[in-house]
Amino acid sequence: MAKHIAKRLLQLIPVLLLVSIFSFLIIHFAPGDPLNMYVRPDMTQEEMDTLRANLGLDGTIVDQYLGWLNNVLHGNLGNSLTNSGQPVADRILEVLPNTILLMGTSLVLSFVISIPLGLIAGLKKNQWPDQVISFFSYIGISIPSFWFGLILIIVFSLVLKVLPSSGIHTIGDDSLLDLIRHLIMPSLVLSVGNVATFTRYIRSATISQLEEEYVLTAKAKGVSQRGILFHHVLKNCLLPVITLAGMRFSSLVTGSFIVESVFGWPGMGTLGMSAINNLNYPMIMGFTMLSCLLLIVGNLIADLLYYVADPRIRSGFQEVQG
Amino acid sequence: MMNWKKRLLTLTLTLGLLATALASCTQTAAGPSGSPSASGTPEASPSAPAESATGEKVDGGTLIMCEPTDISSLNILYETGDEGMTMLKPVYDPLYIVSKDGVRYYLAESHEVSEDGLTITVKLRENLKWHDGEPITTEDVLWYFEMKSNPDNNASSGTKVNGEPVQVAAVDEYTFTVTLPSVSASYEATLGSLKLLPKHVYEDTPVLVGAEINSTSGVGSGPFKVKEWNKGESLVLERFEDYYRGPASLESVVFKIIPNASTEEISFQNGELSVLRLTTQDMLDKYSNDPNYSVYTLTEGRINYMGFNSNSPLTSDPKVREAICLALNVDEIIAGAYGSTELAPAAKTVFCPSNLYYSDVEGYSQDLDRARELIAETGIEGKTFRLVYNSSRENMENCALMIQQQLKAVGLNVEIQGYETQGFFEVFFYTDAGDWELGLNGYSTNGDNQGDEYMFSLEGFLSKNLCSTDEIAALWNEGDATTDPEERAAIYKEIQEQIRDAYTMFPLTSPNFVVATDKRLKGVDAIDMVPLFEDYLKLYMTN
């Protein structure tokens, strides 16, 4: 197992390198020049050249990339090209907790809601509970998050006046309750799409598991339907859930551009959007590399959880190693 | 039995959808309900209107505004974007402001330009204090210019005239002189607009670019000081009690970061914001007709225009440019793009009316017959012109569509192409490829600082693509090298006429900055200047 983990971690290196090259190329081929943010009408060419050199934007694209890579290998993600010149890593660390909180809450919420719904839908296949759940799943998948977010703000903030419309906390109120009030709407919007997707996967897994012979055996032994569902079927349905969790792991740090924008949530999505608008390439690279790393690590964790959850995979490993 | 269940299900779902639809309709119907800070609205202004409002001035209250993006530091030196200019305005005062209505003094109590125009003597007020209580003196001024002159600080604006550095010297603790290497009449306004920084706070930091202190200090000289900066979320300012002109009436000013325009409007309706910029005719009508809000029209000090690419074989021909200018009807463009002239009055020249040297020169008038003659003469009928515009700017796309339509009527095809801000500037200003003919842009031209309008000069860094003539370029230089205001006015009038006669740009609008505000907020239009607000002492709340 340790060998497998080491191998997967080694595979990270070429993947990250390729991602960094492609990201760097894409940013540099995008129309615009980050230097434009600083240009004044009275600037001379000499001043522009000095500025370009100070910002590290002189030299060929290869020089710039190698310079960036060298910094990264020395643990430095570079400095933001915005006026403050703040280190990228510091800026990311400032907003990361906000995004982890929002995305983490919505992921937990999504699983808590979708697992029972998926199981019920699978168990009651083609009966009315399944149809109701499926109907809402389709709505959840189809509904645009910005629209749903605005509807929630109108209903709960403008009309009912029970929740704040944007931000992460009320000025001067750092209480947990206030944080929860701000968290409700954005995490709900993010969860709706997730719940819809996860429910469909779990429903599908439940239906296929219920057709397995071990279920028939359990029925023959007189195990109750609830016992079958929660003691046997649920465990096997966890595999697609693990895959989904692994795939969504990177979203914990990348956040959501749209939902964070609608709710004025100061997280990675907002930071990423602003970096892209300003062609702030050190920030975009930092953001991209972090999400890439987390995507790969997320999948690796999912593989390890497979190993824990499924004895067949464990025995497969042992056979290969043996 | 199944049918009954299905019907019930259908009914429930239909009701659910109806409820959602009704909720969305509420957005346009719901006003502030006369009580913006009703229960459950945690961030509403503390001085919500009482039912028995009398409209009398009250001390205190919170002004809450919003910006779509946050500042990246608390140092005004590096915050030259819209958000920095607005959010840090209450924190840092300028020396003085030169405007069409005269000079308004802030940190300086007077200034004088020598007869030869080469020396400006500025006298600071003697009771000035930084937000940490330290006095503001000429020591701060000398250090400020020295710091700006360091190329590593990337902040040289205001320290050079025609490429040569100015010399700054202290006369005494409160008086200093700035000696120019050559005459630059517009430097008087540039000097006045500088916002000093405290020497004692920054002097131990050799290079300010990227320094942590930019994000932690925020010690300024304005009527409000930084209380709390929640990055990406809000900036909270509190009244500076030792302010040299006396403390402000408002107790605090809060800037919230709300990237989404729809959320911003809902927050305003909900009483969570005190000010909302109105950018469409629908918004203007809606808030003008609502007694719960006040609507103010301020001059934005900008010119939105259509530029011609001098590197394109088509638009480098003055007759082609003339044909296009005469084929367009600016009033119809404004009616179609903005809805009315209240949001955007038509512009006539390269300057906006709030510029010191704006002249009421005659603009272009649509003359379709002459336009068609010129089109036939230049053989451009049926040719395709590429029009580029900044898609991030309000109403630019609508203007582009109106221009496309009007030029189609005289037989010219227009392909329109929008770019995000960075991409647009790259195409419009910096890449002299000549692969576009027409471009929509705007610039600030308030007061007197030979700023962005200088792009129509052949010499400025932004002049790579834009049309001009040698005569106009010479006049720009002459205007800045002349000290007599009347002579300058005559030169700038000639510039405006020559730009018009050479068809180097088509002025579209001189847009207004229209805002709806909480009815209790007063003093919004005390100074007709944006970014909001030049003087926070003029603002106050009523009950």
Coordinates of C-alpha atoms in Angstrom, one line a residue, chain B residues 279-542:
Chain B
T279 CA -27.0 52.9 -14.4
T280 CA -30.1 52.3 -16.4
Q281 CA -33.2 54.4 -17.2
D282 CA -35.4 51.7 -15.5
M283 CA -33.4 52.1 -12.3
L284 CA -33.6 55.9 -12.6
D285 CA -37.4 55.9 -13.1
K286 CA -37.9 53.4 -10.3
Y287 CA -36.0 55.3 -7.6
S288 CA -37.0 58.7 -8.8
N289 CA -40.7 57.8 -8.3
D290 CA -40.2 56.2 -4.9
P291 CA -40.6 58.7 -2.0
N292 CA -38.4 56.6 0.2
Y293 CA -35.3 57.6 -1.7
S294 CA -33.5 60.7 -2.9
V295 CA -31.9 60.7 -6.3
Y296 CA -28.9 62.9 -7.1
T297 CA -27.2 63.7 -10.4
L298 CA -23.5 64.4 -10.2
T299 CA -21.1 65.2 -13.0
E300 CA -18.8 62.2 -13.6
G301 CA -16.1 64.4 -15.2
R302 CA -15.7 61.9 -18.0
I303 CA -15.9 61.8 -21.8
N304 CA -17.0 58.7 -23.5
Y305 CA -15.9 58.7 -27.1
M306 CA -15.3 56.8 -30.3
G307 CA -11.7 56.8 -31.4
F308 CA -10.4 56.2 -34.9
N309 CA -7.4 54.0 -35.5
S310 CA -4.6 55.9 -37.3
N311 CA -2.9 52.6 -38.2
S312 CA -5.8 51.4 -40.2
P313 CA -5.7 52.3 -43.9
L314 CA -9.5 53.1 -43.8
T315 CA -9.6 55.5 -40.8
S316 CA -6.2 57.1 -41.4
D317 CA -8.1 59.0 -44.2
P318 CA -9.6 62.2 -42.6
K319 CA -12.4 62.1 -45.2
V320 CA -13.5 58.6 -44.1
R321 CA -13.5 59.8 -40.5
E322 CA -15.6 62.9 -41.5
A323 CA -18.1 60.7 -43.3
I324 CA -18.5 58.5 -40.2
C325 CA -18.8 61.5 -37.9
L326 CA -21.5 63.1 -40.1
A327 CA -23.4 59.8 -40.5
L328 CA -23.9 59.5 -36.7
N329 CA -26.6 61.1 -34.6
V330 CA -25.4 61.3 -31.0
D331 CA -28.8 62.1 -29.6
E332 CA -30.3 58.9 -31.1
I333 CA -27.3 56.9 -29.9
I334 CA -27.9 58.2 -26.3
A335 CA -31.7 57.6 -26.5
G336 CA -31.1 54.0 -27.7
A337 CA -28.2 53.2 -25.4
Y338 CA -29.0 55.0 -22.2
G339 CA -32.7 55.8 -22.4
S340 CA -32.3 59.5 -21.7
T341 CA -29.8 62.3 -21.4
E342 CA -30.2 62.4 -17.7
L343 CA -27.8 59.5 -17.4
A344 CA -25.6 60.7 -20.2
P345 CA -25.8 64.2 -21.8
A346 CA -24.3 64.4 -25.2
A347 CA -20.6 65.5 -25.4
K348 CA -19.4 68.0 -27.9
T349 CA -15.6 68.2 -27.4
V350 CA -12.6 66.4 -26.0
F351 CA -13.2 68.0 -22.6
C352 CA -16.2 67.6 -20.3
P353 CA -18.0 70.7 -18.9
S354 CA -16.3 70.4 -15.5
N355 CA -12.9 70.8 -17.1
L356 CA -11.3 74.2 -16.5
Y357 CA -10.8 74.8 -20.2
Y358 CA -14.0 73.4 -21.6
S359 CA -15.4 75.6 -24.3
D360 CA -18.9 75.6 -25.6
V361 CA -17.6 74.8 -29.2
E362 CA -20.0 73.5 -31.7
G363 CA -20.0 69.7 -32.0
Y364 CA -20.9 67.5 -34.9
S365 CA -24.3 67.5 -36.5
Q366 CA -25.6 64.6 -38.5
D367 CA -25.6 65.4 -42.2
L368 CA -26.5 62.3 -44.1
D369 CA -26.2 63.8 -47.6
R370 CA -22.7 65.0 -47.0
A371 CA -21.8 61.7 -45.4
R372 CA -23.0 59.8 -48.5
E373 CA -21.1 62.2 -50.8
L374 CA -17.9 61.5 -48.8
I375 CA -18.6 57.8 -48.8
A376 CA -18.9 57.8 -52.6
E377 CA -15.8 60.0 -52.9
T378 CA -13.6 57.8 -50.8
G379 CA -15.1 54.6 -52.2
I380 CA -15.8 53.0 -48.9
E381 CA -19.4 52.0 -49.5
G382 CA -20.0 48.4 -48.5
K383 CA -16.6 48.3 -46.7
T384 CA -16.6 46.6 -43.2
F385 CA -15.3 48.5 -40.2
R386 CA -14.3 46.7 -37.0
L387 CA -15.6 48.4 -33.9
V388 CA -14.0 47.4 -30.6
Y389 CA -15.3 48.3 -27.1
N390 CA -14.8 47.5 -23.4
S391 CA -17.6 45.0 -22.5
S392 CA -17.0 45.6 -18.8
R393 CA -18.2 49.3 -19.1
E394 CA -21.9 50.0 -18.7
N395 CA -23.8 50.8 -21.9
M396 CA -20.8 50.5 -24.3
E397 CA -22.3 47.5 -26.1
N398 CA -25.5 49.4 -26.6
C399 CA -23.6 52.4 -28.0
A400 CA -21.8 50.0 -30.3
L401 CA -25.0 48.5 -31.6
M402 CA -26.5 52.0 -32.2
I403 CA -23.5 53.1 -34.1
Q404 CA -23.6 49.8 -36.2
Q405 CA -27.2 50.5 -37.0
Q406 CA -26.6 54.2 -38.0
L407 CA -23.6 53.4 -40.2
K408 CA -25.5 50.6 -41.9
A409 CA -28.0 53.2 -43.0
V410 CA -25.3 54.9 -45.1
G411 CA -24.0 51.7 -46.5
L412 CA -21.1 51.0 -44.1
N413 CA -20.9 47.6 -42.4
V414 CA -19.7 47.5 -38.8
E415 CA -18.5 44.3 -37.0
I416 CA -18.6 44.8 -33.3
Q417 CA -16.2 43.1 -30.9
G418 CA -16.3 43.4 -27.1
Y419 CA -13.2 42.7 -24.9
E420 CA -12.8 42.5 -21.2
T421 CA -11.0 45.5 -19.7
Q422 CA -7.4 44.2 -19.9
G423 CA -7.8 42.8 -23.4
F424 CA -9.5 45.9 -24.6
F425 CA -6.7 48.2 -23.4
E426 CA -4.2 46.0 -25.1
V427 CA -6.0 46.1 -28.4
F428 CA -7.0 49.8 -28.2
F429 CA -3.9 51.4 -26.9
Y430 CA -0.9 49.2 -27.0
T431 CA -1.0 47.0 -30.1
D432 CA -0.5 49.1 -33.2
A433 CA -1.8 46.3 -35.5
G434 CA -4.3 48.4 -37.3
D435 CA -6.8 45.6 -37.3
W436 CA -9.7 47.7 -36.0
E437 CA -11.0 51.0 -37.2
L438 CA -13.4 52.3 -34.5
G439 CA -13.1 51.9 -30.7
L440 CA -15.3 53.0 -27.8
N441 CA -13.6 54.2 -24.7
G442 CA -13.8 56.9 -22.0
Y443 CA -11.5 58.9 -19.8
S444 CA -11.6 61.3 -16.9
T445 CA -11.1 65.0 -17.8
N446 CA -12.0 66.8 -14.6
G447 CA -10.3 70.0 -13.5
D448 CA -6.9 70.8 -15.0
N449 CA -4.3 68.1 -15.1
Q450 CA -3.6 67.4 -18.8
G451 CA -4.6 63.9 -18.1
D452 CA -6.0 61.2 -20.3
E453 CA -7.2 63.7 -23.0
Y454 CA -3.5 64.1 -23.7
M455 CA -3.8 60.8 -25.6
F456 CA -5.0 62.8 -28.6
S457 CA -1.5 64.4 -28.9
L458 CA 0.7 62.1 -30.9
E459 CA 3.2 62.2 -28.0
G460 CA 1.6 60.5 -25.0
F461 CA 2.1 56.9 -24.3
L462 CA -1.5 56.1 -25.1
S463 CA -1.3 57.8 -28.5
K464 CA 0.0 54.9 -30.4
N465 CA -3.3 54.2 -32.3
L466 CA -5.3 57.3 -31.9
C467 CA -5.5 60.0 -34.6
S468 CA -4.1 63.4 -34.1
T469 CA -2.1 66.1 -36.1
D470 CA 1.2 67.8 -35.6
E471 CA -0.6 71.1 -35.0
I472 CA -2.7 69.6 -32.2
A473 CA 0.3 68.0 -30.6
A474 CA 2.2 71.4 -30.6
L475 CA -0.9 73.1 -29.1
W476 CA -1.0 70.6 -26.2
N477 CA 2.6 71.4 -25.3
E478 CA 2.0 75.1 -25.7
G479 CA -1.1 75.0 -23.5
D480 CA 0.8 73.4 -20.6
A481 CA 3.8 75.8 -21.1
T482 CA 1.6 78.9 -20.8
T483 CA 1.0 80.4 -17.4
D484 CA -1.6 83.0 -18.2
P485 CA -5.1 81.4 -17.7
E486 CA -6.7 83.5 -20.5
E487 CA -4.0 82.5 -23.0
R488 CA -4.3 78.9 -21.9
A489 CA -8.1 79.1 -22.4
A490 CA -7.6 80.3 -25.9
I491 CA -5.1 77.5 -26.7
Y492 CA -7.4 74.8 -25.3
K493 CA -10.3 76.2 -27.2
E494 CA -8.3 76.0 -30.4
I495 CA -7.3 72.4 -29.5
Q496 CA -11.0 71.5 -29.1
E497 CA -11.8 73.1 -32.5
Q498 CA -8.9 71.5 -34.2
I499 CA -9.7 68.0 -32.9
R500 CA -13.3 68.5 -34.1
D501 CA -12.1 69.8 -37.6
A502 CA -9.6 67.0 -38.0
Y503 CA -12.2 64.4 -37.0
T504 CA -9.7 62.7 -34.7
M505 CA -12.4 61.5 -32.3
F506 CA -16.2 61.4 -32.0
P507 CA -17.4 62.6 -28.6
L508 CA -20.3 60.6 -27.5
T509 CA -21.4 61.4 -23.9
S510 CA -20.3 63.3 -20.8
P511 CA -21.9 60.8 -18.4
N512 CA -23.5 61.7 -15.2
F513 CA -23.0 59.9 -11.9
V514 CA -26.6 59.3 -10.8
V515 CA -27.2 57.8 -7.3
A516 CA -30.2 56.9 -5.2
T517 CA -29.6 57.4 -1.5
D518 CA -31.3 56.7 1.8
K519 CA -33.7 59.6 2.2
R520 CA -32.0 60.6 5.5
L521 CA -28.6 61.2 4.0
K522 CA -28.0 64.8 3.1
G523 CA -25.1 66.8 1.6
V524 CA -24.6 64.3 -1.2
D525 CA -24.5 66.9 -3.9
A526 CA -22.7 69.6 -1.8
I527 CA -19.7 69.1 -4.1
D528 CA -20.4 68.0 -7.6
M529 CA -17.5 65.7 -7.9
V530 CA -16.8 61.9 -8.2
P531 CA -15.5 59.5 -7.0
L532 CA -17.8 60.0 -4.0
F533 CA -17.3 62.0 -1.8
E534 CA -14.7 64.8 -2.0
D535 CA -15.6 66.2 1.4
Y536 CA -17.2 63.9 4.0
L537 CA -17.7 66.9 6.3
K538 CA -20.6 67.9 4.1
L539 CA -22.5 64.7 4.7
Y540 CA -24.9 64.2 7.6
M541 CA -28.0 62.2 8.6
T542 CA -31.4 63.5 9.4

